Coordinates of C-alpha atoms in Angstrom, one line a residue:
D270 CA 117.8 18.4 93.1
F271 CA 114.3 19.6 93.3
A272 CA 114.0 18.8 97.0
I273 CA 117.2 20.6 97.8
L274 CA 116.0 23.7 96.0
I275 CA 112.7 23.6 97.9
N276 CA 114.5 23.2 101.2
A277 CA 116.7 26.1 100.3
G278 CA 113.6 28.3 100.3
M279 CA 112.7 28.5 96.6
S280 CA 109.1 28.5 95.5
Y281 CA 107.9 25.5 93.4
P282 CA 107.9 27.3 90.0
V283 CA 111.4 28.8 90.5
A284 CA 112.7 25.4 91.7
L285 CA 111.2 23.7 88.6
L286 CA 112.7 26.3 86.4
F287 CA 116.2 25.8 87.9
N288 CA 115.8 22.1 87.8
F289 CA 114.8 22.3 84.1
L290 CA 117.8 24.5 83.3
S291 CA 120.1 22.1 85.1
A292 CA 118.7 19.2 83.0
C293 CA 119.2 21.2 79.8
C294 CA 122.9 21.6 80.7
C295 CA 123.2 17.8 80.4
Y296 CA 122.4 18.1 76.7
V297 CA 125.1 20.8 76.2
G298 CA 127.6 18.4 77.9
L299 CA 126.4 15.6 75.6
V300 CA 127.1 17.7 72.5
V301 CA 130.5 18.8 73.7
G302 CA 131.4 15.2 74.7
I303 CA 130.4 13.8 71.3
T304 CA 132.2 16.5 69.5
L305 CA 135.4 16.0 71.5
G306 CA 135.0 12.2 71.5
E307 CA 135.4 12.1 67.7
N308 CA 138.8 13.7 68.0
L309 CA 141.3 10.9 69.0
K310 CA 143.9 13.4 70.3
A311 CA 141.3 14.9 72.6
N312 CA 140.5 11.4 74.1
E313 CA 143.8 11.4 75.9
W314 CA 143.1 14.7 77.6
I315 CA 139.5 13.7 78.4
Y316 CA 140.6 10.6 80.2
A317 CA 143.3 12.5 82.1
I318 CA 140.9 15.2 83.2
A319 CA 138.2 12.8 84.1
G320 CA 140.6 10.6 86.1
G321 CA 142.0 13.7 87.9
M322 CA 138.5 14.9 88.8
F323 CA 137.5 11.5 90.2
L324 CA 140.7 11.4 92.4
Y325 CA 140.2 15.0 93.5
I326 CA 136.5 14.5 94.5
S327 CA 137.2 11.2 96.4
L328 CA 140.3 12.6 98.2
C329 CA 138.4 15.7 99.3
G330 CA 135.7 13.5 100.8
M331 CA 138.3 11.4 102.6
V332 CA 140.2 14.3 104.0
I333 CA 137.1 15.7 105.6
V334 CA 136.3 12.4 107.3
L335 CA 139.9 12.0 108.4
F336 CA 139.8 15.5 110.0
K337 CA 136.6 14.6 111.9
I338 CA 138.1 11.3 113.1
V339 CA 141.3 13.1 114.4
Y340 CA 139.1 15.8 116.0
V341 CA 136.9 13.3 117.8
K342 CA 140.0 11.3 119.0
N343 CA 141.6 14.5 120.4
I344 CA 138.4 15.4 122.2
L345 CA 138.2 11.9 123.7
K346 CA 141.8 11.9 124.6
N347 CA 141.6 15.3 126.4
S348 CA 138.5 14.5 128.4

């Protein structure tokens, strides 16, 4: 994360600050996850949302690659 922020043009102190704030958000997620994990009814929703997010992220990645493959095939076919 730090290298990406530096390459985006941030100075070292600002990049360190944003990297620190990003790391602090992990602890907020930890507290929310532990709190919701104790509720058995919420577990069903947590699993459903997490599974949906994994599918969404992976399928979005695949669609981009498929579009690139089709684009390259069309270029090679037309030339």
